[in-house]
PDB file of C-alpha atoms and ligand atoms in Angstrom:
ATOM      1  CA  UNK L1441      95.605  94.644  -1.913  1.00 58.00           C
ATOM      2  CA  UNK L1442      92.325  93.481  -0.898  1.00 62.00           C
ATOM      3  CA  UNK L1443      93.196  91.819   2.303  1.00 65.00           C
ATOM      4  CA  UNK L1444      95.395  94.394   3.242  1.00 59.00           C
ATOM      5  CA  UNK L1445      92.627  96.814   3.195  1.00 60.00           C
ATOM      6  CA  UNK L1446      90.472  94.402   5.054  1.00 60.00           C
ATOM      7  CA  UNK L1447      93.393  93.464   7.653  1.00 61.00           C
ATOM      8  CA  UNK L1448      93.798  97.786   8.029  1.00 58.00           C
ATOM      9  CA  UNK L1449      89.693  97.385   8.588  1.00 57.00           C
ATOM     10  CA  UNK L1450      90.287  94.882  11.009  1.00 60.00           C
ATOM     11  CA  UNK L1451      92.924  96.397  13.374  1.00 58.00           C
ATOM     12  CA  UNK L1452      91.054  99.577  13.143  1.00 58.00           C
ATOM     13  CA  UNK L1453      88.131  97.680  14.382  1.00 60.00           C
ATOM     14  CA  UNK L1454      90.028  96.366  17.509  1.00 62.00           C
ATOM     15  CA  UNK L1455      91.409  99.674  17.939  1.00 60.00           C
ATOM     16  CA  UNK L1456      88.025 100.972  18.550  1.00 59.00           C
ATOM     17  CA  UNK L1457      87.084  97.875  21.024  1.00 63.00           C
ATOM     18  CA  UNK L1458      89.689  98.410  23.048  1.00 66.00           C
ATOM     19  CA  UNK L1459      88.449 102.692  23.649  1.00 73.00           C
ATOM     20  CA  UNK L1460      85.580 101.459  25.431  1.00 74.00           C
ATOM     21  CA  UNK L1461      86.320 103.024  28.667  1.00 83.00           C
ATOM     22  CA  UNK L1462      86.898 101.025  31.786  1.00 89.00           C
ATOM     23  CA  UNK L1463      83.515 101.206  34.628  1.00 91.00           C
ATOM     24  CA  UNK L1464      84.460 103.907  37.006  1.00 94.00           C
ATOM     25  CA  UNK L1465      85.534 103.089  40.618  1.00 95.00           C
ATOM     26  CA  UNK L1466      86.675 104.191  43.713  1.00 96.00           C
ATOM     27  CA  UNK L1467      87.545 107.834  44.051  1.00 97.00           C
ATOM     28  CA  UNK L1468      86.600 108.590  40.318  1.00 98.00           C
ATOM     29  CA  UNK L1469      82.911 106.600  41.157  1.00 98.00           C
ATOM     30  CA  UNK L1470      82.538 109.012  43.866  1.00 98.00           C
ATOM     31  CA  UNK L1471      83.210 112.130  41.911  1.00 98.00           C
ATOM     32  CA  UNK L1472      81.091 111.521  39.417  1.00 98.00           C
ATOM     33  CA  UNK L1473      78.035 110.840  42.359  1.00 98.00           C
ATOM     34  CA  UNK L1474      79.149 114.752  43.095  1.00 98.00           C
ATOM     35  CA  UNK L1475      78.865 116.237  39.977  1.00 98.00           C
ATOM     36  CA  UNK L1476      75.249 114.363  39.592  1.00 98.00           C
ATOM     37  CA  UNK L1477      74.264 114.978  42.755  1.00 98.00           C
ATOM     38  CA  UNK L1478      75.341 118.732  43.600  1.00 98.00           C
ATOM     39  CA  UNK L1479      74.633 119.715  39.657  1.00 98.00           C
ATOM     40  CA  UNK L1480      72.325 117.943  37.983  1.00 98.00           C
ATOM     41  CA  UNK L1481      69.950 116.182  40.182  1.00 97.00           C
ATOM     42  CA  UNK L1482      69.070 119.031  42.251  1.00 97.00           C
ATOM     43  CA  UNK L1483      69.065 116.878  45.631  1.00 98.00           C
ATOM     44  CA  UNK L1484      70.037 119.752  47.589  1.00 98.00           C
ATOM     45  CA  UNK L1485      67.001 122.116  46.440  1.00 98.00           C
ATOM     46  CA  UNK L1486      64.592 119.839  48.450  1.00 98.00           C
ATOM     47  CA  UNK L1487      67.236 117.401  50.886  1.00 98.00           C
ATOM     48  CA  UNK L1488      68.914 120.297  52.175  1.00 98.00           C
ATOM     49  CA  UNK L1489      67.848 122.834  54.666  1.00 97.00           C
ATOM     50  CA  UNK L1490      67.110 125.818  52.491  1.00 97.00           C
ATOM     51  CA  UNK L1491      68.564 129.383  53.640  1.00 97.00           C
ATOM     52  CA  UNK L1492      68.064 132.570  52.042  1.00 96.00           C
ATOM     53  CA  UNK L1493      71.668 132.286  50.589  1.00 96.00           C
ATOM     54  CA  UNK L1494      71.004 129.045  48.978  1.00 96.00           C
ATOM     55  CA  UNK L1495      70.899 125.310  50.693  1.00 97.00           C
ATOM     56  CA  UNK L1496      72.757 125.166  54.075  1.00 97.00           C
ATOM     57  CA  UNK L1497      75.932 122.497  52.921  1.00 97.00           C
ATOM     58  CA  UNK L1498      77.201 122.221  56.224  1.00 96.00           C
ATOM     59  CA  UNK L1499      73.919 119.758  56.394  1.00 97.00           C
ATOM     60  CA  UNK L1500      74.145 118.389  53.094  1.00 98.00           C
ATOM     61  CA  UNK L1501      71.137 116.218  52.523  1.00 98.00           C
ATOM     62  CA  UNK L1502      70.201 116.039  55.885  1.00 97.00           C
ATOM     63  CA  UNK L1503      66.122 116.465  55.554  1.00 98.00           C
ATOM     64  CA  UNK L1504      64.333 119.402  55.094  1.00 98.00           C
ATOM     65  CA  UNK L1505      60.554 120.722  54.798  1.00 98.00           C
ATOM     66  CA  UNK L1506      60.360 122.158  51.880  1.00 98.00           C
ATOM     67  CA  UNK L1507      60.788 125.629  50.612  1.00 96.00           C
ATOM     68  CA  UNK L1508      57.770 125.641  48.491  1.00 96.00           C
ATOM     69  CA  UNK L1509      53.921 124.145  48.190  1.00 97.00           C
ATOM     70  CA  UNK L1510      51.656 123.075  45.141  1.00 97.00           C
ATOM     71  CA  UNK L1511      49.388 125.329  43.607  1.00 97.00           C
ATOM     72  CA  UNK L1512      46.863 122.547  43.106  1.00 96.00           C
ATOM     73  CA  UNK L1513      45.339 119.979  44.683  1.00 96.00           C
ATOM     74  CA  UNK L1514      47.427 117.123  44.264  1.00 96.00           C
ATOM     75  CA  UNK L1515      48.914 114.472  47.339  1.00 98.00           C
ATOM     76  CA  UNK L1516      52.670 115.448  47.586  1.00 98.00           C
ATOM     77  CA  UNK L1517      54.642 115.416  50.694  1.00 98.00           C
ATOM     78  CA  UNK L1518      56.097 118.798  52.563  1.00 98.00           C
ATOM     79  CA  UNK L1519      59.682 117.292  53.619  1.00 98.00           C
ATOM     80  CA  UNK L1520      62.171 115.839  52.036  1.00 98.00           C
ATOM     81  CA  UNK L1521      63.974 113.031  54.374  1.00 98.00           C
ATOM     82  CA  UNK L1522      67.721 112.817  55.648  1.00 98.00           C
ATOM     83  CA  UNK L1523      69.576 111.113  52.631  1.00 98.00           C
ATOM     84  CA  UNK L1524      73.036 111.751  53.622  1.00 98.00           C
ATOM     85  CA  UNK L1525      74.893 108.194  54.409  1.00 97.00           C
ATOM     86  CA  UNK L1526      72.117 106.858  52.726  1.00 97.00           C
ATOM     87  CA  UNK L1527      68.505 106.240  52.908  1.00 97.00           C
ATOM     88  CA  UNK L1528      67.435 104.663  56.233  1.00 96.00           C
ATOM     89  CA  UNK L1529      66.124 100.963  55.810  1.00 96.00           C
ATOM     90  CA  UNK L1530      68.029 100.911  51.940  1.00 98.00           C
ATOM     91  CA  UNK L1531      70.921  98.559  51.502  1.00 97.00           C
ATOM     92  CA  UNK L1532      73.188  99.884  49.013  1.00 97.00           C
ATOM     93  CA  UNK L1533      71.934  97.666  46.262  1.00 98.00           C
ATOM     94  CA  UNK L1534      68.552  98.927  46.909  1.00 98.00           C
ATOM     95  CA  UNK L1535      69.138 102.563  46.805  1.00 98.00           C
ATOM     96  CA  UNK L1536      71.249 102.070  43.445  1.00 98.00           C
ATOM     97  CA  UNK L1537      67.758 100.169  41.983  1.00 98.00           C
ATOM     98  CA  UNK L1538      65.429 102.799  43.352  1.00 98.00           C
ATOM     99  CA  UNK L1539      67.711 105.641  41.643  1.00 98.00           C
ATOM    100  CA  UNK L1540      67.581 103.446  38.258  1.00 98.00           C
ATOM    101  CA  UNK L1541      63.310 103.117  38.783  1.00 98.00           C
ATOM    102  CA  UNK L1542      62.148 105.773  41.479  1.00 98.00           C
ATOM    103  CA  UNK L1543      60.171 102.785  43.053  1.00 98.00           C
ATOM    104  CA  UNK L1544      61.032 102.413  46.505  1.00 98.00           C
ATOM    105  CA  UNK L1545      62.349  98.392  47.664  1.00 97.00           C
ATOM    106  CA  UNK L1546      59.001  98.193  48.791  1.00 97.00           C
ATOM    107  CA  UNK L1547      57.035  98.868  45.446  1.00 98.00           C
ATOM    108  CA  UNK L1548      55.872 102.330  46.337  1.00 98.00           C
ATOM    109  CA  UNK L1549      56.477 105.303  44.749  1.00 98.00           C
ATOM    110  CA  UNK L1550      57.511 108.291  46.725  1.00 98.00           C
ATOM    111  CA  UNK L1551      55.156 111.143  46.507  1.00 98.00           C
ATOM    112  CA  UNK L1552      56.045 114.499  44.134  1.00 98.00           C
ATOM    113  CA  UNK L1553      57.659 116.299  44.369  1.00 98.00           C
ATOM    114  CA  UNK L1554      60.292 113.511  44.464  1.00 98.00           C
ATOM    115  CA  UNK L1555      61.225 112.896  40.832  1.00 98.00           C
ATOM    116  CA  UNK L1556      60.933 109.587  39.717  1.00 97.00           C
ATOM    117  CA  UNK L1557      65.395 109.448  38.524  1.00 98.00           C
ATOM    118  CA  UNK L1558      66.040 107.077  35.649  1.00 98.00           C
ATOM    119  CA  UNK L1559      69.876 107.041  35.883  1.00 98.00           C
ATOM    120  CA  UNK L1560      71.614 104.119  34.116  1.00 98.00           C
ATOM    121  CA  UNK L1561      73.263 101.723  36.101  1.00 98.00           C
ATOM    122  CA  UNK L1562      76.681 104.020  36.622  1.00 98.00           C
ATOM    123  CA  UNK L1563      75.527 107.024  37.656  1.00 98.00           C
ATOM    124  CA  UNK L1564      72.862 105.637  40.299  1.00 98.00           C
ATOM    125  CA  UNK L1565      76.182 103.833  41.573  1.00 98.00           C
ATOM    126  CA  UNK L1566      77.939 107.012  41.415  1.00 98.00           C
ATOM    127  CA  UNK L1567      75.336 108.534  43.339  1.00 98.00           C
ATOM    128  CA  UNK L1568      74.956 106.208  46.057  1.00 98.00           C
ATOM    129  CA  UNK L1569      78.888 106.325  46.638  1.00 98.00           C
ATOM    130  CA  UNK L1570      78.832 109.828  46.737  1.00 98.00           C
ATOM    131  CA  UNK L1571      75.885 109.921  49.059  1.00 98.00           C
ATOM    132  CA  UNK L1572      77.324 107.267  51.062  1.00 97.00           C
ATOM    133  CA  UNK L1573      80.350 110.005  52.148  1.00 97.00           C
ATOM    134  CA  UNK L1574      78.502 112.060  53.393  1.00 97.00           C
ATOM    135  CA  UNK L1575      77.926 112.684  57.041  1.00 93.00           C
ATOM    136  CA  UNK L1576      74.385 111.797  58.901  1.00 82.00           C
ATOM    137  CA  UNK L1577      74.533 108.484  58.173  1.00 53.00           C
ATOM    138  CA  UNK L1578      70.844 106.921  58.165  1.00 50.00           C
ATOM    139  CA  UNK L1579      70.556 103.337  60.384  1.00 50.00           C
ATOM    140  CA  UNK L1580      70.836 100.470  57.566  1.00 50.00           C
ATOM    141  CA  UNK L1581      68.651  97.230  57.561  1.00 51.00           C
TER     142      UNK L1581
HETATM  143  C1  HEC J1375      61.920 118.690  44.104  1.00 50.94           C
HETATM  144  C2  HEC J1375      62.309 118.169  45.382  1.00 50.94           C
HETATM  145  C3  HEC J1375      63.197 116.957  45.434  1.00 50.94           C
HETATM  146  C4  HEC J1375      64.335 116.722  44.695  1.00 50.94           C
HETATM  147  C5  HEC J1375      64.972 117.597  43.633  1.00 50.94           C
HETATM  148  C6  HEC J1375      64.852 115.439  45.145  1.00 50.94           C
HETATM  149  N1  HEC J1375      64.045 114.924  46.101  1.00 50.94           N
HETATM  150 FE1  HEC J1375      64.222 113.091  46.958  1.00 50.94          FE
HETATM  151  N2  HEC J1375      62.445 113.358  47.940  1.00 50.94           N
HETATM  152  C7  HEC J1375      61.726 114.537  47.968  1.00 50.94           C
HETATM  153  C8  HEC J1375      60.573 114.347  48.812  1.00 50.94           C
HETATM  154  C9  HEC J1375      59.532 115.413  49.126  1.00 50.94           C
HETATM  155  C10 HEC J1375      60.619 113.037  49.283  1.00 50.94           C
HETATM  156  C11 HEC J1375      59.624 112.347  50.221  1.00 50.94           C
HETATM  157  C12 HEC J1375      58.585 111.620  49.400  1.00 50.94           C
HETATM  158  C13 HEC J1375      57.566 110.902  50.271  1.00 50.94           C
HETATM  159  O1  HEC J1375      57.581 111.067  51.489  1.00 50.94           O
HETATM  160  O2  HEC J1375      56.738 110.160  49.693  1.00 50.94           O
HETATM  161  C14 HEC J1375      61.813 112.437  48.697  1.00 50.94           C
HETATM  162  C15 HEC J1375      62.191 111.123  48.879  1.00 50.94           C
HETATM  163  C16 HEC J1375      63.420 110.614  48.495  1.00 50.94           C
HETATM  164  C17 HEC J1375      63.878 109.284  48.786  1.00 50.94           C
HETATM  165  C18 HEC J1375      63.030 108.179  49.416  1.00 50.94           C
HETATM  166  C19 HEC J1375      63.272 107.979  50.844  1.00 50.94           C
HETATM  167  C20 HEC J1375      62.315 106.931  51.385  1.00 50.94           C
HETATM  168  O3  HEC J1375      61.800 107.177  52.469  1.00 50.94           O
HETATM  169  O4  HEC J1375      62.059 105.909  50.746  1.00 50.94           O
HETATM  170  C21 HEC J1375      65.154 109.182  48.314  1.00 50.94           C
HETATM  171  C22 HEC J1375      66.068 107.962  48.426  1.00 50.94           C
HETATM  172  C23 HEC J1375      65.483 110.434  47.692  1.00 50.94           C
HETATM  173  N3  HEC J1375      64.403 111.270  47.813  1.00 50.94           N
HETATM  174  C24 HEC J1375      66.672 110.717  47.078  1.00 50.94           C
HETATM  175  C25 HEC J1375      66.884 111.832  46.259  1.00 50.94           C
HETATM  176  C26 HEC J1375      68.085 112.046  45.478  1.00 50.94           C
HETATM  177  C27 HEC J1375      69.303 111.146  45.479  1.00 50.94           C
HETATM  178  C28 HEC J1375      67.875 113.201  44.777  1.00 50.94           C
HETATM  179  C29 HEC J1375      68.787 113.829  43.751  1.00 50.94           C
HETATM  180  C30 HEC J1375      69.378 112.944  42.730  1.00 50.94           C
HETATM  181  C31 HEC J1375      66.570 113.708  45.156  1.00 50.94           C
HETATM  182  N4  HEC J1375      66.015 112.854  46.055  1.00 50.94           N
HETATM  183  C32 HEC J1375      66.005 114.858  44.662  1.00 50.94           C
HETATM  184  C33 HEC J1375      62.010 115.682  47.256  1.00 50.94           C
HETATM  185  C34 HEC J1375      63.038 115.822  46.324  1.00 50.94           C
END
């Protein structure tokens, strides 16, 4: 009885390996990038030219000066660069690492009010495929 509880244990313990779902890709990669990108990241609040009716998506994250200023003294910088395509001078692997960090491949840090993402490894891939669709493409190293 004993070690057919433990073999029961045992398969239900491979059972529960084998759920751990497969790394996204393709298509699936992308849509995930758009979801975090158009509803959680807020890109488009700064990246996008702003209109009264919301950010202009016909120039998705195509640069924009921003819509709004500090109230204090602090350095910060009044546009937000094109994005769309990708950064310019960011290989792929490089924007995925800054999106994991916020440190630029150079070791700076962007000023606010760029926020400093943490995204795990997935969704900064995700991301950067998603961004990577998107017209305006940025010259590459
Ligand atoms: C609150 C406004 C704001 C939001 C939200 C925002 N950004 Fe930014 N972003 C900026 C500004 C402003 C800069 C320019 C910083 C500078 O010049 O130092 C910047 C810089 C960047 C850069 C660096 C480009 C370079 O020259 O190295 C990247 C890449 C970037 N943003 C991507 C994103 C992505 C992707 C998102 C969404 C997941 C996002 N940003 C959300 C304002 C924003």
């Amino acid at each position: 009885m004993k070690t057919f509880v433990l073999a029961v244990f045992a398969l239900g313990l491979a059972a529960c390996a084998q759920q751990a779902p497969a790394p996204l890709q393709g298509e699936a990669l992308v849509a995930r990038g758009d979801y975090l990108v158009n509803n959680i990241g807020g890109c488009n609040d700064c990246h996008t030219p702003m209109t009264p009716q919301g950010p202009d998506m016909t120039h998705a994250l195509q640069g924009s000066p921003l819509m709004f200023a500090p109230t204090v003294q602090i350095p910060w910088a009044p546009v937000a660069p094109a994005i769309a395509g990708g950064p310019a001078g960011y290989t792929d692997e490089q924007f995925v690492a800054f999106l994991q960090t916020g440190v630029r491949p150079d070791g700076s840090h962007p000023l606010p009010p760029m926020p400093a993402f943490r995204f795990n490894e997935e969704d900064a891939r995700a991301v950067a495929a998603y961004i990577a669709t998107l017209p305006g493409e940025t010259p590459q190293p």
